[in-house]
Amino acid sequence: MNIRDVNDAVLFNMRNAYQNYNVAVNVSGKVIYTYMGVLKPKLGNATYSSAGVLSPLVNDPLYRTIGIGTRLFLGGGVGLVAWWGTQHNPCVVRTEGGVPKRPAGTLAVIGDVKGMDARYLRGVSMYGYGTSLGVGIGVPIPIVDEEMAFFTSVDEGDIVTAVVDYSKSYPQGEAAILGEVRYRELRSGVIRVGGKEVPTGSLSSLYMAREIAQVLKGWIKRGEFLLSEPVERLPGRDSGVTVKAFRERPL
Amino acid sequence: MVSQKVVLHFPQELVDRPIISDMVKRYKLEFNILKASIDPDEGGVLVVELEGERRDVRQALSYLRGLKIGVQHLSKDILMRHERCVHCGVCVAICPSEALLLNRVSWQVEFITDKCVVCELCVKGCPYGAMEVRF
């Protein structure tokens, strides 16, 4: 069967473009296989998963231009923001510049797979965990005023995130973190956690993020892609929207 | 002095002979076994680093080939499938021998075969299946 033979092929990705995310490490003595990749024992490596300075919602931290109805680059084709994504969590602690210091906003996006390109939409296998999808996403952010110019000038040194132990804190739903790091440190290839130097690896590709930004820029310049104004705002930092942990009921 | 990493395929009938021992004595080589898998019924695969004078290493490899042992350079058997790599760099922090590096100008992942110790951690660790081992 070929994609050309079916009437419709629609990608509806319920949670995409996370606004910042944890750095995952493993404090235990055994290797663990997670959605953040293979984590070696005793802080053997650290993985992170945001494009950082090129992550859409990091550049529009208060959701001023990105909202429901925003047209975007999705998997090599054109898509739209359909809603806020699952686990959208805008009320977390933020830096002075407004950037969340913990996993925060997310987008639910929709697009026509027939217009997409296998270079930007790839099957993924997280060894020992499960399958996933590598989705190339790019959101145009119009610099409509001074504040948006400030937001989009975000630097690696301005993005702070939490280091989380995926052998204990994460699976047990504990809020405990091992510390905070900046993207500048993550990008250097080594962070310090509890006095130990830990090599870092990203799950999101900065190389591909740059490529997507250039492709989208070309579309816009040639008039092939038009920016859209959101029809509804996403729940913001004062909305009270939070993520509720799902507790198992004892039998 | 040169150092070379090779993959050796032993036919089943040679499994009970001390070939590596003969070779290192005959050609005055140092060796470091990176991986070995031997089955008396099927033969064996040995990934080994050989170090010695250039001429001796070359002659040692001809000696092995003369015994009908398959000799392949490691770079032919462990490879990065570039079309699958997205250059995320998650492998870089997993690799214990710095054979996988992130170029901090281009932000592309580079694979330096000579530094590879064939632990195969990257094969499991790459979500895109870009690292392949073929022996």
Coordinates of C-alpha atoms in Angstrom, one line a residue, chain B residues 7-70:
Chain B
V7 CA 37.7 -8.2 12.1
L8 CA 38.7 -11.8 11.6
H9 CA 36.3 -14.6 10.6
F10 CA 37.6 -18.0 11.5
P11 CA 36.4 -21.1 9.7
Q12 CA 35.1 -23.8 11.9
E13 CA 38.1 -26.1 11.3
L14 CA 40.6 -23.6 12.6
V15 CA 38.8 -22.9 16.0
D16 CA 41.0 -25.4 17.9
R17 CA 44.4 -24.0 16.6
P18 CA 46.4 -21.3 18.5
I19 CA 46.6 -19.0 15.5
I20 CA 46.6 -15.6 17.2
S21 CA 49.3 -16.8 19.6
D22 CA 51.4 -18.1 16.6
M23 CA 50.9 -14.8 14.7
V24 CA 51.9 -12.4 17.5
K25 CA 55.1 -14.4 18.2
R26 CA 56.1 -14.8 14.6
Y27 CA 55.6 -11.1 13.7
K28 CA 56.4 -9.6 17.1
L29 CA 53.0 -7.9 17.4
E30 CA 51.1 -6.5 20.4
F31 CA 47.4 -7.3 20.3
N32 CA 44.3 -6.2 22.1
I33 CA 41.1 -8.2 21.8
L34 CA 38.0 -6.0 21.5
K35 CA 35.5 -8.7 20.9
A36 CA 35.5 -12.4 20.5
S37 CA 32.8 -14.9 19.7
I38 CA 33.8 -18.5 19.2
D39 CA 31.5 -21.5 18.5
P40 CA 33.3 -24.9 17.9
D41 CA 30.5 -25.8 15.4
E42 CA 30.4 -22.6 13.4
G43 CA 33.8 -20.9 13.6
G44 CA 34.5 -17.6 15.2
V45 CA 34.7 -13.8 14.9
L46 CA 37.4 -11.8 16.5
V47 CA 37.8 -8.1 16.6
V48 CA 41.3 -7.3 17.4
E49 CA 43.7 -4.4 17.4
L50 CA 47.2 -5.2 16.2
E51 CA 50.2 -3.1 16.8
G52 CA 53.7 -3.4 15.4
E53 CA 56.1 -2.5 12.6
R54 CA 54.1 -1.6 9.4
R55 CA 55.8 -4.5 7.5
D56 CA 55.1 -7.0 10.3
V57 CA 51.4 -6.1 10.6
R58 CA 51.0 -6.4 6.8
Q59 CA 52.8 -9.8 6.8
A60 CA 50.7 -11.0 9.8
L61 CA 47.5 -10.2 7.9
S62 CA 48.8 -12.1 4.8
Y63 CA 49.6 -15.0 7.1
L64 CA 46.0 -15.0 8.4
R65 CA 44.6 -14.8 4.9
G66 CA 46.8 -17.7 3.8
L67 CA 45.0 -19.8 6.5
K68 CA 41.7 -18.9 4.9
I69 CA 40.8 -16.5 7.7
G70 CA 38.6 -13.7 6.6

